[in-house]
Coordinates of C-alpha atoms and ligand atoms in Angstrom, one line a residue:
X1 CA 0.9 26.1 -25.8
X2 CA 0.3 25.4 -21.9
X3 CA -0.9 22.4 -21.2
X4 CA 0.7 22.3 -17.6
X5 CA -1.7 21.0 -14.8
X6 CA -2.8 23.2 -12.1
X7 CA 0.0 21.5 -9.5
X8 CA 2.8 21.8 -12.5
X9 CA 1.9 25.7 -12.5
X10 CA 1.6 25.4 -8.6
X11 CA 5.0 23.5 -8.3
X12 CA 7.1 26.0 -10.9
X13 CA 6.3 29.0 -8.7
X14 CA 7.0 27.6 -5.2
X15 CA 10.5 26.0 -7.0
X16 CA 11.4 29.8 -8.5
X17 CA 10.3 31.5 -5.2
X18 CA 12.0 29.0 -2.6
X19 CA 14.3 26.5 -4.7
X20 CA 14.5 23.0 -5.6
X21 CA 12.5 20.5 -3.6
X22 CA 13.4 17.0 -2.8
X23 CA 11.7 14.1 -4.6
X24 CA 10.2 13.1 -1.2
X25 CA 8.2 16.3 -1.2
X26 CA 7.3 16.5 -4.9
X27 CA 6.1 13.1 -4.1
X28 CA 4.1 14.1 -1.0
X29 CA 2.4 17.1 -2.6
X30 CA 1.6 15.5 -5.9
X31 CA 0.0 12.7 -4.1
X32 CA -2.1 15.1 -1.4
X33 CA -2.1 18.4 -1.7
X34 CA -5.1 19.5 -0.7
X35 CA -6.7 21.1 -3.9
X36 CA -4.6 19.2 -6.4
X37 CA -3.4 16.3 -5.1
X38 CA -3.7 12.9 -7.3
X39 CA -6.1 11.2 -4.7
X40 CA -8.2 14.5 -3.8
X41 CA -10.3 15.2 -6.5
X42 CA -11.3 11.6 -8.2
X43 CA -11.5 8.0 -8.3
X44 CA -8.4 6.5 -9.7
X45 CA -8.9 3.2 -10.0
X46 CA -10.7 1.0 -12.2
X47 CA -10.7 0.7 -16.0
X48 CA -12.0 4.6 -16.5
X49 CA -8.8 5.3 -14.3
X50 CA -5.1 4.8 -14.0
X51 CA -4.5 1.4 -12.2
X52 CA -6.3 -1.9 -10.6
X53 CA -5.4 -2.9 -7.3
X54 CA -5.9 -6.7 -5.7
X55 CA -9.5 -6.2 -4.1
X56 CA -11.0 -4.3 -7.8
X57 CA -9.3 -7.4 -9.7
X58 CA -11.7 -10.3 -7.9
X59 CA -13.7 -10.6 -4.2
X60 CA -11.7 -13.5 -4.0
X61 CA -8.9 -11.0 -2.1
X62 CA -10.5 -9.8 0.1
X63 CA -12.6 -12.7 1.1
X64 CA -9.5 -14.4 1.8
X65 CA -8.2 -11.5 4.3
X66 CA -11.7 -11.5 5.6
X67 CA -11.0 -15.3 6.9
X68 CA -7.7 -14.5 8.0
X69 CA -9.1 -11.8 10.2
X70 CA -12.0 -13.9 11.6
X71 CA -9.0 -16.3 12.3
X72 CA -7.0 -13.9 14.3
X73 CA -10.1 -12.4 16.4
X74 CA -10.5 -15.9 17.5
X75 CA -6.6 -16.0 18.9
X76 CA -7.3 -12.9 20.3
X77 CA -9.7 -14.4 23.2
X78 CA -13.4 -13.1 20.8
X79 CA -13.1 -9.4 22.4
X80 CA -16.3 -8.2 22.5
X81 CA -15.3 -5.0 20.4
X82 CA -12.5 -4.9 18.4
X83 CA -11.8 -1.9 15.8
X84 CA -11.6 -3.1 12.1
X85 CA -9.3 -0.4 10.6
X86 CA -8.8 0.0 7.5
X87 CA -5.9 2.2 5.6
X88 CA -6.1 3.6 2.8
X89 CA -9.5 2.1 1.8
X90 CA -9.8 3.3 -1.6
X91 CA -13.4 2.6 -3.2
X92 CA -14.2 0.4 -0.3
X93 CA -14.4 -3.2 -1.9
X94 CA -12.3 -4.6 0.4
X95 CA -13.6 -3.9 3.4
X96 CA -17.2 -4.8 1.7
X97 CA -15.3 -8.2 0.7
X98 CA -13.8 -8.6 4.1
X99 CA -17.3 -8.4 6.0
X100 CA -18.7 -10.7 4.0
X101 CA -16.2 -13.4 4.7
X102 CA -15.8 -12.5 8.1
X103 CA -19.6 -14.3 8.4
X104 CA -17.7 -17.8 8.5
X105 CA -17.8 -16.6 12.5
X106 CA -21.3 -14.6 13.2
X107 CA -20.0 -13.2 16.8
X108 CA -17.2 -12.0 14.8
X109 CA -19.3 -9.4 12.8
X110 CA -21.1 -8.4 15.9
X111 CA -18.1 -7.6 17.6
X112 CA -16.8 -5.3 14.7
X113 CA -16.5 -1.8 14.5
X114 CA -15.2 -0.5 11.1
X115 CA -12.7 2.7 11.3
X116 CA -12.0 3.9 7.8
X117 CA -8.4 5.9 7.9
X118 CA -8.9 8.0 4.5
X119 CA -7.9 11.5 3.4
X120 CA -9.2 11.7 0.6
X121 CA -12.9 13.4 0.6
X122 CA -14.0 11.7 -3.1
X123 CA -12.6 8.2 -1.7
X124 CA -14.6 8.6 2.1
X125 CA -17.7 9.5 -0.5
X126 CA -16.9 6.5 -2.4
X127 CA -16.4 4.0 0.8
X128 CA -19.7 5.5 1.8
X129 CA -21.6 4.0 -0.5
X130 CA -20.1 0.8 -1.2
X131 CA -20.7 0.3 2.6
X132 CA -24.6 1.4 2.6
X133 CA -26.8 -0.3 4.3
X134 CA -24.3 -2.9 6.3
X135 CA -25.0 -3.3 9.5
X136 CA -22.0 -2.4 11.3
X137 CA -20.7 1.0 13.1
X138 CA -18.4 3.0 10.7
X139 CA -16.1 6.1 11.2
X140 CA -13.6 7.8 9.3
X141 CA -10.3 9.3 10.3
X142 CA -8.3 11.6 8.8
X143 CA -5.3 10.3 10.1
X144 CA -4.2 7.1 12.1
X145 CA -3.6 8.8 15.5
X146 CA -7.1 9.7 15.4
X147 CA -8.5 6.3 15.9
X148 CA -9.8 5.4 19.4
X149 CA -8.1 2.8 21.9
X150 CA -9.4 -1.3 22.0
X151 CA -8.4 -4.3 20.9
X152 CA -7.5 -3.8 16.5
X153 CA -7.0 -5.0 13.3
X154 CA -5.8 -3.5 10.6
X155 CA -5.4 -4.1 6.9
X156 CA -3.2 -2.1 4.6
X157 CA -3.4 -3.0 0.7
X158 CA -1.3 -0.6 -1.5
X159 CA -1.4 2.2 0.9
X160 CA 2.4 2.2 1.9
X161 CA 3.5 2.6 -1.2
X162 CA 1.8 6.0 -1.5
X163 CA 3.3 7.4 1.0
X164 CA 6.5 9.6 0.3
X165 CA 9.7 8.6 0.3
X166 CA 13.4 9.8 -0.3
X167 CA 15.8 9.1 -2.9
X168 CA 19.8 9.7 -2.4
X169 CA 22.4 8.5 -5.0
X170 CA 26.1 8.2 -4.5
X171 CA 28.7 10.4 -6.3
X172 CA 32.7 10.6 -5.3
X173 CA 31.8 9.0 -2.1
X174 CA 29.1 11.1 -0.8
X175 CA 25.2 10.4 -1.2
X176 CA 23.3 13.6 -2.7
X177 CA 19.6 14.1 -2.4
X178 CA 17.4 14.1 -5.4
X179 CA 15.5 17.3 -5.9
X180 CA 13.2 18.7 -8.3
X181 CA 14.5 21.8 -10.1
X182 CA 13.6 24.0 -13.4
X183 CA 15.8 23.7 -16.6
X184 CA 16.5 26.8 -17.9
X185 CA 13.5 27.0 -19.8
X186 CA 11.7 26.8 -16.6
X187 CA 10.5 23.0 -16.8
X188 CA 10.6 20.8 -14.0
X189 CA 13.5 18.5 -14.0
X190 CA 15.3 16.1 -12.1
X191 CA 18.7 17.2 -10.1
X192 CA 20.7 16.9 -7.2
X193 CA 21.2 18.4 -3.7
X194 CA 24.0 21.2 -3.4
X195 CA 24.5 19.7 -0.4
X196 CA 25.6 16.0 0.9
X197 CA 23.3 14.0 2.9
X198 CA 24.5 13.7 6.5
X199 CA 26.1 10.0 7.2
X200 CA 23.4 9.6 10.0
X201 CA 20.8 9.2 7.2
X202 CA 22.2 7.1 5.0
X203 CA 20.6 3.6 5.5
X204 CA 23.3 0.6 6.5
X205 CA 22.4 -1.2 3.8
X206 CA 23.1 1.5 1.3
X207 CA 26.6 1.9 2.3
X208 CA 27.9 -0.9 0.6
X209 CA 26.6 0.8 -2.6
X210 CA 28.1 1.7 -6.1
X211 CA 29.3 5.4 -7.3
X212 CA 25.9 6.1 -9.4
X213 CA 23.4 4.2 -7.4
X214 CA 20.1 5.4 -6.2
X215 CA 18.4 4.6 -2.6
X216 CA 15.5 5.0 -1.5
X217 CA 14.4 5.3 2.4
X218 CA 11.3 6.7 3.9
X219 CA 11.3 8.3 6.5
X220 CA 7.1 8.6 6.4
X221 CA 6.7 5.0 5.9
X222 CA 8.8 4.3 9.3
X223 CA 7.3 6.7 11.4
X224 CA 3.8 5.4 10.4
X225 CA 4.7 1.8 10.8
X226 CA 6.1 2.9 14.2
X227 CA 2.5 4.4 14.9
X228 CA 0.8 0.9 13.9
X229 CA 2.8 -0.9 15.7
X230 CA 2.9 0.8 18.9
X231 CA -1.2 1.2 18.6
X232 CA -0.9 -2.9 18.1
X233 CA 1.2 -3.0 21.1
X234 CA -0.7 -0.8 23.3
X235 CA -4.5 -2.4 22.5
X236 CA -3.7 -5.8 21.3
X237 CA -4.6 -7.4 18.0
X238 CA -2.8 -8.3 14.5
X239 CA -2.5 -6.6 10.9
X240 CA -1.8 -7.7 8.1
X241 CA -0.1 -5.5 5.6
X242 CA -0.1 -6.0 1.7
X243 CA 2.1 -3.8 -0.9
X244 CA 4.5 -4.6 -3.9
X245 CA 7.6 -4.4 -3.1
X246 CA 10.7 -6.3 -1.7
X247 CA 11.5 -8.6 1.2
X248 CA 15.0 -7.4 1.5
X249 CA 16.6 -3.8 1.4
X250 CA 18.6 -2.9 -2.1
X251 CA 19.9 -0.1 -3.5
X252 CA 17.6 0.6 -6.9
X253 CA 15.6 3.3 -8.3
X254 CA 11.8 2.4 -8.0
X255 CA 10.2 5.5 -8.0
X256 CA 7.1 5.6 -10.8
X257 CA 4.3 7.2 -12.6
X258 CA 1.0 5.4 -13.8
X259 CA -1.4 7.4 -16.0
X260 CA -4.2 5.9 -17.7
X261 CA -2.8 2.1 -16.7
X262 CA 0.7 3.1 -18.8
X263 CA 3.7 4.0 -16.9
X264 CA 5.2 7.4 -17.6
X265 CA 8.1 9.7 -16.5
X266 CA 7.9 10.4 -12.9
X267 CA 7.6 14.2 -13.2
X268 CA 4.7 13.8 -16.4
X269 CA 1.2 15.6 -15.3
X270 CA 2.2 16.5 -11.8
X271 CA -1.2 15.7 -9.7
X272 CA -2.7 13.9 -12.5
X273 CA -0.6 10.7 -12.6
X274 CA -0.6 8.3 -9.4
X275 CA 3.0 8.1 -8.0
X276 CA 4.4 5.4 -6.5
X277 CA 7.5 3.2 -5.3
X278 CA 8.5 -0.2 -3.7
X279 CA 8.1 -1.0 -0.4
X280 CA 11.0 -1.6 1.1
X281 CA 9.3 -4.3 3.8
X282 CA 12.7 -4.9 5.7
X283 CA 12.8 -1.5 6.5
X284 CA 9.1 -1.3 7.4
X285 CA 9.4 -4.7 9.8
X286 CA 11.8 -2.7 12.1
X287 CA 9.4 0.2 11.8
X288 CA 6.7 -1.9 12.9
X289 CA 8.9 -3.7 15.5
X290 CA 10.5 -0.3 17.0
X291 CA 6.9 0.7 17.7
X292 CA 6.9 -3.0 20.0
X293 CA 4.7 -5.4 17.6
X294 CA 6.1 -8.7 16.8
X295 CA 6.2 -9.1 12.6
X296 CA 5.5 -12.4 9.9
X297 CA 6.6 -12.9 6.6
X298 CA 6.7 -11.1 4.1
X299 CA 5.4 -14.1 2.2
X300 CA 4.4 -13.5 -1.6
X301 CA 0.9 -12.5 -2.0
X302 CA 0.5 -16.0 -4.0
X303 CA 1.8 -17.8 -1.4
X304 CA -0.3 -16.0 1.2
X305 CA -3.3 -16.9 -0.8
X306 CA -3.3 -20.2 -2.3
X307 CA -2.7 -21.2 1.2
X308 CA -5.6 -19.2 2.5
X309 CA -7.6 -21.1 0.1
X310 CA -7.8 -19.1 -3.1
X311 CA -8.1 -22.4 -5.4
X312 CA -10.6 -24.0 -3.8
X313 CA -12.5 -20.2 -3.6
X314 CA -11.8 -20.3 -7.2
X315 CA -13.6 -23.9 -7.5
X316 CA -16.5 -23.0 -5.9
X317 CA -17.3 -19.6 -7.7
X318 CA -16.6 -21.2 -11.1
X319 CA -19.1 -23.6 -10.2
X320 CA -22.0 -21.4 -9.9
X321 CA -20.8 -19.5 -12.8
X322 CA -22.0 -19.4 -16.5
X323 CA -19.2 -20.4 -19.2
X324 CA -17.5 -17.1 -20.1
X325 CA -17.7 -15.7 -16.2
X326 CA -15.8 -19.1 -15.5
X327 CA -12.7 -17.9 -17.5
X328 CA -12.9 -14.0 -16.1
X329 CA -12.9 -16.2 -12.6
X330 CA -9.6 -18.2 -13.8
X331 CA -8.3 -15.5 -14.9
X332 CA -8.9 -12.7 -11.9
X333 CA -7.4 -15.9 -9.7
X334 CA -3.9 -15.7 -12.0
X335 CA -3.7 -12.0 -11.8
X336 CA -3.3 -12.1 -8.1
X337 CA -1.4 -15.2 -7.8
X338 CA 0.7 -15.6 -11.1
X339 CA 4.2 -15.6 -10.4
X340 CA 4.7 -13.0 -13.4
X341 CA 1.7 -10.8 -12.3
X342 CA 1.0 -9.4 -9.0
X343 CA 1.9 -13.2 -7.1
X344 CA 5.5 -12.5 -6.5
X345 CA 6.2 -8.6 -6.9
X346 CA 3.3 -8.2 -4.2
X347 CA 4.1 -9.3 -0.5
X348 CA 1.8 -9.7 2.5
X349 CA 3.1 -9.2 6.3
X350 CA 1.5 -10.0 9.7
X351 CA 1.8 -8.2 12.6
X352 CA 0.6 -8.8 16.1
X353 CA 1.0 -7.9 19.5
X354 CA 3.5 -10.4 20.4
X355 CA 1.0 -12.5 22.9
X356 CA -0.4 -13.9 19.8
X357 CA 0.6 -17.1 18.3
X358 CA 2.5 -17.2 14.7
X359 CA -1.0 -16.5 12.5
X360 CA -1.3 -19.0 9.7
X361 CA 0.1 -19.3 7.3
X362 CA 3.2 -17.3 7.9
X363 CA 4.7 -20.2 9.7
X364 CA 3.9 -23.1 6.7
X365 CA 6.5 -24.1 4.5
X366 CA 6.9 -22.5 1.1
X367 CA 6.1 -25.2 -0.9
X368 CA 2.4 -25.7 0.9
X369 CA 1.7 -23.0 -0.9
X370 CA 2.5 -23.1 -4.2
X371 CA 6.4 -22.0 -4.7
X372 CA 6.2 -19.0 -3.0
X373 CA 9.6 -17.1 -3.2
X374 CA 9.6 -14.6 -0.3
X375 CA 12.5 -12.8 -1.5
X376 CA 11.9 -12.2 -5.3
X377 CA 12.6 -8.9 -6.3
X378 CA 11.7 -8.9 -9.5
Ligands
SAH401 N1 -6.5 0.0 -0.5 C1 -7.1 0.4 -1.7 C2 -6.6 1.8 -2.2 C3 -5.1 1.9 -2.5 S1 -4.6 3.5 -3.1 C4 -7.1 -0.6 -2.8 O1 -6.4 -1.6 -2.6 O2 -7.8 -0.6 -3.7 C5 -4.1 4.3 -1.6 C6 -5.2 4.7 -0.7 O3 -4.5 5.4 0.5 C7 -6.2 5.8 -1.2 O4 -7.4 5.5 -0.6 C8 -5.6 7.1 -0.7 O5 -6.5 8.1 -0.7 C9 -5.1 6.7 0.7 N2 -4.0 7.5 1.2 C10 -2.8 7.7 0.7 N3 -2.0 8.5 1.5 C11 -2.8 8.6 2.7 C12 -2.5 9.3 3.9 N4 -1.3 9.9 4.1 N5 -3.5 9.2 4.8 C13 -4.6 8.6 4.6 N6 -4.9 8.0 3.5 C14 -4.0 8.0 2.5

């Protein structure tokens, strides 16, 4: 029987013609190769799909980012222009969100240019029409660099976490990289590197580590917070990034498979199943910060929001509701902000271009907004 995907096929030959391949670039090609890559051909999200991210679980998300933007193009002095990107858009509801809320200030929304940094061809089709008909100037980019120079901001949800990343574990002293191989009936499998990693590329933090543990460091993720930040730092304006993952750096294996909204084994239906792993948002701060932006937070994604306002949001759309949307409201507001849903495991940070006052409400106390615990890991 061969049931193998196209990639899996695709993935054996390149592994029996040129050897193993680390995790970093099974990782990168399942996610984009170009013909059979996991975001390429379809639209993952959603209940037809594999997962649900924060702006597909209630408007309520983005509207609150949408304020916080408005918020921040007021500190900036009101530019005239200022580029709204966007990375990693996905189906385009939270940009559609964002605009709306960004109304609260009308020269805001004139002022606005949308720039859409997507590479996947269904998803730009996708953002296309959830955008139709708004009445603002929209691009898309393949990549970052290609977005033009002025005053920014840019919002990231989820779209760090799909980016590459390595994994090293620690054996008799010396870290080893984890590769993809074949078993000797020609399946893909997980090993190790022949070779050690060289001590140069072994993050500090990791050193301190136990015979058997796994790290994980991304060399990707840097160099594109480097790009963000210096882009911040060269045009002025503030970002705000959100992703799931952890305040501090820890040695731990996060690396996963979703397909069909249940996790599987990392290496199940290569191109088929949406990959993932934990942001590691120490390590991206001094990414942003090495490109010259000034960082906030992380703060949990529940404390971020209840002190945006998502209560009293949550107030006023049960109000105009009918009795059974009133529960879906309640309970869209606890899957973004429950402590044992995405309210602690998620984390938002805020970056600017250092001439910028600390944005609310990275500089509030925790308990202003509702117990948030910057460092949980869990
Ligand atoms: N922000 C959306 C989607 C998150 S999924 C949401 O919250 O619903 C990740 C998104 O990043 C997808 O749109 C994917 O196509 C895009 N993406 C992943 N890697 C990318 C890369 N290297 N360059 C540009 N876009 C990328």
């Amino acid at each position: 029987m061969n049931d193998k995907t196209h990639l899996e096929e695709k993935l054996i030959a390149t592994i029996k013609a040129d050897g193993p391949i680390s995790v970093e670039q099974f990782m990168e090609t399942c996610l984009g190769d170009p013909e059979h890559g996991y975001y390429m051909g379809k639209d993952p999200f959603g209940r037809g799909g594999d997962f649900i991210t924060a702006p597909e679980v209630s408007q309520m998300f983005g509207e609150a980012i949408g304020v916080w933007l408005a918020t921040a193009w007021l500190m900036m002095g009101k530019p005239e222009k200022v580029n709204l990107i966007e990375l990693g858009p996905g189906r385009g509801t939270l940009m559609v969100d964002m605009l709306r809320a960004a109304k609260v200030v009308e020269e805001f929304t004139e002022a606005i240019e949308v720039h859409m940094v997507e590479m996947s061809p269904a998803l730009r089709k996708a953002q296309g029409e959830a955008l139709k008909g708004l009445p603002v100037n929209i691009s898309w980019h393949q990549r970052f660099e290609q977005v033009p120079s002025g005053p920014c901001l840019i919002v990231a949800n989820e779209f760090f976490d799909a980016l590459a990343m390595k994994q090293i574990t620690q054996v008799a002293d010396s870290w080893f990289e984890r590769m993809v191989e074949l078993d000797e009936n020609g399946e893909l499998v997980l090993g190790l590197s022949e070779q050690p990693v060289a001590k140069a590329d072994i993050p500090r933090w990791a050193k301190d580590a136990k015979d058997g543990d796994i790290a994980e460091y991304s060399p990707q993720r840097m160099a594109m917070a480097e790009r963000v930040g210096a882009h911040i730092k060269k045009h002025g304006g503030a970002g705000l990034i959100v992703d799931y993952g952890h305040a501090m750096s820890f040695a731990g294996d996060t690396f996963q498979a979703v397909h069909k909204h249940k996790f599987v084994d990392v290496l199940h239906r290569p191109g088929q199943s949406d990959l993932t792993s934990h942001v590691d948002f120490e390590a991206l701060a001094e990414g942003f910060e090495a490109g010259g932006a000034s960082v906030f937070g992380p703060r949990t994604q529940r404390g971020f929001l209840i002190a945006m306002g998502l209560r009293e949001r949550e107030a006023s759309l049960r109000k105009n509701a009918r009795a059974r949307e009133r529960i879906m409201v309640s309970r869209q507001a606890e899957r973004l902000i429950g402590e044992k849903q995405m309210g602690n495991l998620f984390k938002v940070l805020a970056i600017t271009d250092g001439t910028l006052e600390e944005p609310h409400p990275f500089g509030l106390p925790d308990e202003m907004s509702g117990g948030d615990k910057g460092n949980d890991q869990s």
